[in-house]
PDB file of C-alpha atoms in Angstrom:
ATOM      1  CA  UNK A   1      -5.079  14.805  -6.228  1.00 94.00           C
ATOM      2  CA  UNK A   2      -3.681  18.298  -4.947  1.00 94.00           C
ATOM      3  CA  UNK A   3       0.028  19.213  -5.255  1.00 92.00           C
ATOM      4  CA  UNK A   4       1.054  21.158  -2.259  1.00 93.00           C
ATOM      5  CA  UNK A   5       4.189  23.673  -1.896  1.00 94.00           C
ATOM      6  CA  UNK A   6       5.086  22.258   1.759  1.00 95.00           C
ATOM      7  CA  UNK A   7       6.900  25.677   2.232  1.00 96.00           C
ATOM      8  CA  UNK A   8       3.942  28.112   1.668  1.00 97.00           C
ATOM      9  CA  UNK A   9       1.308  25.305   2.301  1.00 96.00           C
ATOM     10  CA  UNK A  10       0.041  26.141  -0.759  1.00 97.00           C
ATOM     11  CA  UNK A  11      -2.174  23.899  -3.921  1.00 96.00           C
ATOM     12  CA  UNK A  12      -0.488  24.476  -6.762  1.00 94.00           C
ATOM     13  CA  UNK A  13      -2.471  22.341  -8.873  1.00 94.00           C
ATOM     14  CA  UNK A  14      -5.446  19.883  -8.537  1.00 95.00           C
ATOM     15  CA  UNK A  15      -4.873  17.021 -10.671  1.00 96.00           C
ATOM     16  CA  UNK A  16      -8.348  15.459 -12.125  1.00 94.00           C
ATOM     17  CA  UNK A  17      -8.142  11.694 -11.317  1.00 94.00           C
ATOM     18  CA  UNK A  18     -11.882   9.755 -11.029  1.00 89.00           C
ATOM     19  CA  UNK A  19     -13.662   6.794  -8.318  1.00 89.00           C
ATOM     20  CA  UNK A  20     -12.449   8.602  -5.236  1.00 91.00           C
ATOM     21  CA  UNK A  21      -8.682   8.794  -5.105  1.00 94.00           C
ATOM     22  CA  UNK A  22      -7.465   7.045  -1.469  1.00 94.00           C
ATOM     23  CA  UNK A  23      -3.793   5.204  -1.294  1.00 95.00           C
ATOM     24  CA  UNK A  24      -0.586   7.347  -2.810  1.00 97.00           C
ATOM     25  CA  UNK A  25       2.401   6.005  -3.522  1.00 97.00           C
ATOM     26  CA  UNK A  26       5.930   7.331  -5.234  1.00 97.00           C
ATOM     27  CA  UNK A  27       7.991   5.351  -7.522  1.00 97.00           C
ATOM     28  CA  UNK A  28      11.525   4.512  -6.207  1.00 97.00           C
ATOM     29  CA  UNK A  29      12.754   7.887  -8.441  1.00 97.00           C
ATOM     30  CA  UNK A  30       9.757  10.097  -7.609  1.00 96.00           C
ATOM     31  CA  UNK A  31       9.007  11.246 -10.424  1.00 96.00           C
ATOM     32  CA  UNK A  32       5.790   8.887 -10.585  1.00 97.00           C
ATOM     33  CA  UNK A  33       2.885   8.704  -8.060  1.00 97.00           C
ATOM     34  CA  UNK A  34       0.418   5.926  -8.548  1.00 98.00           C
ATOM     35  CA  UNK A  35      -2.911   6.407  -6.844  1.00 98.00           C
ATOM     36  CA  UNK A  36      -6.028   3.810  -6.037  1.00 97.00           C
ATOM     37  CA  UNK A  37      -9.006   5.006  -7.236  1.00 95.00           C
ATOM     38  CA  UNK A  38     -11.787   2.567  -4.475  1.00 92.00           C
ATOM     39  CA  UNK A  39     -15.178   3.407  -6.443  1.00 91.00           C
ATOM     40  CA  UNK A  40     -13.435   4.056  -9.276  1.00 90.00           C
ATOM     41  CA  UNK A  41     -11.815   0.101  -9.517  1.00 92.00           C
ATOM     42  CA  UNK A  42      -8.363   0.872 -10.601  1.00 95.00           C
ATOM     43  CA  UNK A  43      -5.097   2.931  -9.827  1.00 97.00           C
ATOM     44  CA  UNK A  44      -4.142   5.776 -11.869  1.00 97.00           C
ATOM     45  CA  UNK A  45      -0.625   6.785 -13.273  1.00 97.00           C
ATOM     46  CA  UNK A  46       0.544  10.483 -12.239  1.00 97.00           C
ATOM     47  CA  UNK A  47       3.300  12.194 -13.965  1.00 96.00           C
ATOM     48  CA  UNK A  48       4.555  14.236 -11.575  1.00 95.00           C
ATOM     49  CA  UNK A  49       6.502  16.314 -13.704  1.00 95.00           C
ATOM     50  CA  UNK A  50       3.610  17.399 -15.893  1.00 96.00           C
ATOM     51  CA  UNK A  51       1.310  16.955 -13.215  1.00 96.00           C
ATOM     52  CA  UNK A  52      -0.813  15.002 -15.350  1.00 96.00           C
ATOM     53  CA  UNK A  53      -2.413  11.578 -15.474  1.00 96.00           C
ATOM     54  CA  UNK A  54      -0.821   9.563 -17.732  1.00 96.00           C
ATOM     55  CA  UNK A  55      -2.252   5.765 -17.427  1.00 96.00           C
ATOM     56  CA  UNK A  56      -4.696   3.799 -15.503  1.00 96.00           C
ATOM     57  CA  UNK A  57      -5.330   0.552 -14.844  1.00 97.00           C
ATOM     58  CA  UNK A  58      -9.018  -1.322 -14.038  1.00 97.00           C
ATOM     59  CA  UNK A  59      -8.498  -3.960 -11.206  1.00 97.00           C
ATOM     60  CA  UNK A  60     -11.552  -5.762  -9.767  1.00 95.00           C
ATOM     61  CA  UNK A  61     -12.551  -5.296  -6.008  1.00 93.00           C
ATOM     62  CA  UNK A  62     -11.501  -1.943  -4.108  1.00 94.00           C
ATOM     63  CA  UNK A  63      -8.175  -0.905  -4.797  1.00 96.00           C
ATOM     64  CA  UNK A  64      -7.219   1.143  -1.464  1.00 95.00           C
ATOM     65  CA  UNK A  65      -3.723   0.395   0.302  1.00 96.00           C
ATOM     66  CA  UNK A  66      -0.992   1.138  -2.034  1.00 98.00           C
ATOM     67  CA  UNK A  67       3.198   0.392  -1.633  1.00 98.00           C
ATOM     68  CA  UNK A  68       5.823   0.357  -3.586  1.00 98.00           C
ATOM     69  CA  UNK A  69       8.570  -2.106  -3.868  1.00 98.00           C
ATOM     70  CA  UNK A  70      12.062   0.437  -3.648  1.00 97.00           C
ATOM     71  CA  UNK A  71      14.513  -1.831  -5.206  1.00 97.00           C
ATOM     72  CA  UNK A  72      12.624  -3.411  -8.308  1.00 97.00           C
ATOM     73  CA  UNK A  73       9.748  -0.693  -8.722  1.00 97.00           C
ATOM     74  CA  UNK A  74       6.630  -3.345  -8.045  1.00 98.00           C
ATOM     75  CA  UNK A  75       3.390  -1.422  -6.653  1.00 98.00           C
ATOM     76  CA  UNK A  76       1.403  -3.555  -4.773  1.00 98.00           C
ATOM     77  CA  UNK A  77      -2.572  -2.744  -3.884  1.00 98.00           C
ATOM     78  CA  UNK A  78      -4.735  -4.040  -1.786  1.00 98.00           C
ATOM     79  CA  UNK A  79      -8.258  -5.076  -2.640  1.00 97.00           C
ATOM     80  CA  UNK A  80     -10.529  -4.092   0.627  1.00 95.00           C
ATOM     81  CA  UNK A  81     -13.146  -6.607  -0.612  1.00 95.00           C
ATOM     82  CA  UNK A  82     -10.746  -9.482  -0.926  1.00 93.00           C
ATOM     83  CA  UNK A  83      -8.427 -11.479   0.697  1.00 97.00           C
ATOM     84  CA  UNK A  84      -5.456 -10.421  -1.789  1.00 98.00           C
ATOM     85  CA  UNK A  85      -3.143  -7.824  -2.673  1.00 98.00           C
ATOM     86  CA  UNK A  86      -2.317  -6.831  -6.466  1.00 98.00           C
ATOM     87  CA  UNK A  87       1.303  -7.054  -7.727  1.00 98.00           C
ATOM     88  CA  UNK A  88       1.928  -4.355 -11.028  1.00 98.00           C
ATOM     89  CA  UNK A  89       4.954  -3.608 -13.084  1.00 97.00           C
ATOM     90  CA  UNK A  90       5.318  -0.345 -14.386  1.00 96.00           C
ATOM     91  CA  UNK A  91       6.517   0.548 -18.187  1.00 92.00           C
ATOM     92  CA  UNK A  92       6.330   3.150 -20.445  1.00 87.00           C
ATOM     93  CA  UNK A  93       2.442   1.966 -21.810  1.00 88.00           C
ATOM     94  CA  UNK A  94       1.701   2.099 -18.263  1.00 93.00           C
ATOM     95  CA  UNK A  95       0.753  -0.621 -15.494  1.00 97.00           C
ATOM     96  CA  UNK A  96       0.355  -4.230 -16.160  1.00 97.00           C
ATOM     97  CA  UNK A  97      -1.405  -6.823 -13.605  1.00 97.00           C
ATOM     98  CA  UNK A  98       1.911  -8.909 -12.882  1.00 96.00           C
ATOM     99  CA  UNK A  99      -0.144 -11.369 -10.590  1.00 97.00           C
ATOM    100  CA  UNK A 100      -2.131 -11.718  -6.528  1.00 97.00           C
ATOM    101  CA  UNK A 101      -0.783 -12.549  -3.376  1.00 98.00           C
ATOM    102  CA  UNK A 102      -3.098 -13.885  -0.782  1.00 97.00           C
ATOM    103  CA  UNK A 103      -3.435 -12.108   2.278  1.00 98.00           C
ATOM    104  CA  UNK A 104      -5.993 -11.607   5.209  1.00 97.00           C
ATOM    105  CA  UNK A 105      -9.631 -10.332   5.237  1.00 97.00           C
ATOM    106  CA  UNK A 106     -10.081  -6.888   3.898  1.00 97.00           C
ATOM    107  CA  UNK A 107      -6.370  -6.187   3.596  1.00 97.00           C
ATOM    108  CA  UNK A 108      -5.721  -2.339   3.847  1.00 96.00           C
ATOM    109  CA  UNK A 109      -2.215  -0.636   4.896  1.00 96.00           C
ATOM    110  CA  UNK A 110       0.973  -1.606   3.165  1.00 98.00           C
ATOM    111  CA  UNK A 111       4.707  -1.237   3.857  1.00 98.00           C
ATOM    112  CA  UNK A 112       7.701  -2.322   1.935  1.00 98.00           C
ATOM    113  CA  UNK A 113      10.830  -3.167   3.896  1.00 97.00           C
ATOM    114  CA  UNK A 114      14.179  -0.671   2.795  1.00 97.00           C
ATOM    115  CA  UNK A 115      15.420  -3.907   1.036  1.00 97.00           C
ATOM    116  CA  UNK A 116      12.767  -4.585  -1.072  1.00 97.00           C
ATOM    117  CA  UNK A 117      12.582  -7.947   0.332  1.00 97.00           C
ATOM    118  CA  UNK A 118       9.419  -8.236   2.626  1.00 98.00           C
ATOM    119  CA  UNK A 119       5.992  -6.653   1.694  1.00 98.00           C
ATOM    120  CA  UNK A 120       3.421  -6.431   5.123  1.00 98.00           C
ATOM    121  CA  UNK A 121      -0.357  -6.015   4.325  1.00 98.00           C
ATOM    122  CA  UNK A 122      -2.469  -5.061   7.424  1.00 98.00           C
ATOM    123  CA  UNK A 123      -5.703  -6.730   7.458  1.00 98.00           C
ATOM    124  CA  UNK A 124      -8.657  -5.412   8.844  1.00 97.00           C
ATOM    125  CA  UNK A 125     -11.270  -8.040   9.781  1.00 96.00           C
ATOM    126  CA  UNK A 126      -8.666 -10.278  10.003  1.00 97.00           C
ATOM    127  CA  UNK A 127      -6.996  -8.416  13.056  1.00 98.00           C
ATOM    128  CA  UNK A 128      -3.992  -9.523  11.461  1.00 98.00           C
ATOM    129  CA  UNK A 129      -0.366  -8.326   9.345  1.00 98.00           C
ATOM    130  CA  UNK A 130       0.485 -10.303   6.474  1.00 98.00           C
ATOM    131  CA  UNK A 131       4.647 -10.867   6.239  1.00 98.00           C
ATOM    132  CA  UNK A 132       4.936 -11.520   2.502  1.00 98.00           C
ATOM    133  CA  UNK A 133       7.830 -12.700   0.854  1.00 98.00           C
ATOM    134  CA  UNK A 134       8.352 -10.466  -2.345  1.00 98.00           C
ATOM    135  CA  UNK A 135      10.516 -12.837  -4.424  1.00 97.00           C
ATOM    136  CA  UNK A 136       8.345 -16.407  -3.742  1.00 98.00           C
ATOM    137  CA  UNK A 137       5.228 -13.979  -3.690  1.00 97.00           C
ATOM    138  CA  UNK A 138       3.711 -15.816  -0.642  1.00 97.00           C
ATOM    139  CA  UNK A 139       2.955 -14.794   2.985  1.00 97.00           C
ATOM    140  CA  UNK A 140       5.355 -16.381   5.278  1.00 97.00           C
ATOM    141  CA  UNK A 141       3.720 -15.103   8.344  1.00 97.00           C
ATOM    142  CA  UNK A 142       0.730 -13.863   9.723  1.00 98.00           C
ATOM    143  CA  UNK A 143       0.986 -11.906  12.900  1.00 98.00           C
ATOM    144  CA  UNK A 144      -2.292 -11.386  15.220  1.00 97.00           C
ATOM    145  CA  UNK A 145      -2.369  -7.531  16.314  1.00 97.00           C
ATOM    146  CA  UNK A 146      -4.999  -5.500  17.941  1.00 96.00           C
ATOM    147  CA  UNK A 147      -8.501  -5.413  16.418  1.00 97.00           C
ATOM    148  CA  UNK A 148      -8.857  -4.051  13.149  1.00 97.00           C
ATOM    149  CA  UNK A 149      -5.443  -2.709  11.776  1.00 97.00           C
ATOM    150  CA  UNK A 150      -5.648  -0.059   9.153  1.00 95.00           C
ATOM    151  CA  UNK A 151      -2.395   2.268   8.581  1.00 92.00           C
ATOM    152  CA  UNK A 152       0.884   0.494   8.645  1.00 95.00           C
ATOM    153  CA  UNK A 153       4.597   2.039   8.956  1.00 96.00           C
ATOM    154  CA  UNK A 154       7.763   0.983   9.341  1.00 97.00           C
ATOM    155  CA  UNK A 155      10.680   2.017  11.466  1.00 96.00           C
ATOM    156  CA  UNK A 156      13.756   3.975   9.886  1.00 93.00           C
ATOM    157  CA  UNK A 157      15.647   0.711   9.467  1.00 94.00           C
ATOM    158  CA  UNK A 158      12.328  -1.535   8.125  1.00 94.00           C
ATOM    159  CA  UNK A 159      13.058  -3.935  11.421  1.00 96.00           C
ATOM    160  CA  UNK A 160      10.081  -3.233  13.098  1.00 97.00           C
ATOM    161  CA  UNK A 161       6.212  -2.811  11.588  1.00 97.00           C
ATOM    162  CA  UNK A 162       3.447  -0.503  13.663  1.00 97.00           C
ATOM    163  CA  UNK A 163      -0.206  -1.002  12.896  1.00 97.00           C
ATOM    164  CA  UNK A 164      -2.441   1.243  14.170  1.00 96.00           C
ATOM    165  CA  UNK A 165      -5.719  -0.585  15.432  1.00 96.00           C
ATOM    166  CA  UNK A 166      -9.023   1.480  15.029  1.00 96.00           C
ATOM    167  CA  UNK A 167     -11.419  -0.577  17.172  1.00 96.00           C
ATOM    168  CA  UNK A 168      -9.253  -1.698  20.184  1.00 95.00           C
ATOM    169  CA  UNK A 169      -7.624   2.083  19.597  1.00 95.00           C
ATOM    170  CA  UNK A 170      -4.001   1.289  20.210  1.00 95.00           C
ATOM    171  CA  UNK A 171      -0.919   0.309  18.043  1.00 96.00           C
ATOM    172  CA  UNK A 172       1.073  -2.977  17.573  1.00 97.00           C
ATOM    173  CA  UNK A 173       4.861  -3.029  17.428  1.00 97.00           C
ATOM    174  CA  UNK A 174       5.909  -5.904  15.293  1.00 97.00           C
ATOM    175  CA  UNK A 175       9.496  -7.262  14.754  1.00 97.00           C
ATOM    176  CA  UNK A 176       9.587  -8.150  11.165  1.00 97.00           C
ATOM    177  CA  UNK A 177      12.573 -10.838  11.398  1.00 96.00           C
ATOM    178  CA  UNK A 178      10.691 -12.631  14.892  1.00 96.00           C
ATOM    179  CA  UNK A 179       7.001 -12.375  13.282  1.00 95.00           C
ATOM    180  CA  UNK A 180       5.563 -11.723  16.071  1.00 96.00           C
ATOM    181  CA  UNK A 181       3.798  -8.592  17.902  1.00 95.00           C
ATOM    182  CA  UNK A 182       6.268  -7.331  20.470  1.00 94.00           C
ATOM    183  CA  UNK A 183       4.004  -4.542  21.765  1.00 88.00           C
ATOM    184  CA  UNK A 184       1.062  -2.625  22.148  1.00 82.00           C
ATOM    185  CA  UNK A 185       0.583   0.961  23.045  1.00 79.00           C
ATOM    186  CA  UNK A 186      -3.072   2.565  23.555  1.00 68.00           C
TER     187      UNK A 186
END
């Protein structure tokens, strides 16, 4: 994992961190990044103060799509081989497996709405976006999209989700209170 100076575009340090870093997410204070590690089978602690790994974690599967919760703190990753994403609470010994929430095929991009409330998992062969309720831990909705979401983003105000679709090439608009798609741009 390389720390960039987004000023000069410069590295300013490579931190070691094994099994093919992918997903990177920031705790809610920044000062922590937690990053899946797919061949690797876990997600790694970084400390981004001393630029240093501090903890990992071992999950099973293929830890790839990583969010976290902004309110309580909860990471969430997805398991590409599975139909389930990973919920984690963070401490000072590091990450603990808190529990799994079911999801689509091959679930990939995450998003946490601003309130902490709603979690959305995109799933790949599933051509589908989870709508997870954080507190009951269960998906409440799932939304068919375009064919084979992958990245997943939210609008400034967490109302609306966009998928982008890599084998129909275009990008669903979802409202997140309707659960439903609402558009499609290509």
């Amino acid at each position: 994992v390389e720390v960039v100076d987004l000023a000069s575009r410069k590295i300013l340090q490579s931190i070691p961190v094994p099994g093919a870093p992918a997903g990177i997410a920031l705790s809610p204070d920044r000062k922590t990044a937690y990053v899946t590690r797919p061949e690797g089978h876990g997600v790694s602690m970084i400390d981004l103060a001393a630029r240093k790994v501090t903890a990992s974690l071992d999950l099973p599967g293929g830890p790839l799509g990583i969010g976290v919760n902004p309110t309580s703190g909860e990471v969430y990753v997805a398991d590409w081989y599975g139909t389930r994403v990973f919920v984690l609470r963070p401490g000072a010994e590091g990450l603990t497996l808190e529990g799994e929430i079911a999801t689509g095929q091959s679930p990939s991009g995450i998003a946490v709405t601003p309130d902490g409330a709603t979690l959305l998992v995109a799933n790949r062969e599933s051509d589908s976006v989870s709508i997870i309720d954080v507190a009951s831990r269960r998906e409440t909705r799932r939304v068919a999209v375009g064919q084979h979401p992958f990245g997943l983003t939210l609008s400034a105000d967490g109302a609306t989700a966009y998928t982008a679709n890599v084998v129909s090439n275009d990008v669903s608009a979802i409202d997140i209170a309707a659960g439903r798609e609402t558009g499609l741009a290509s």
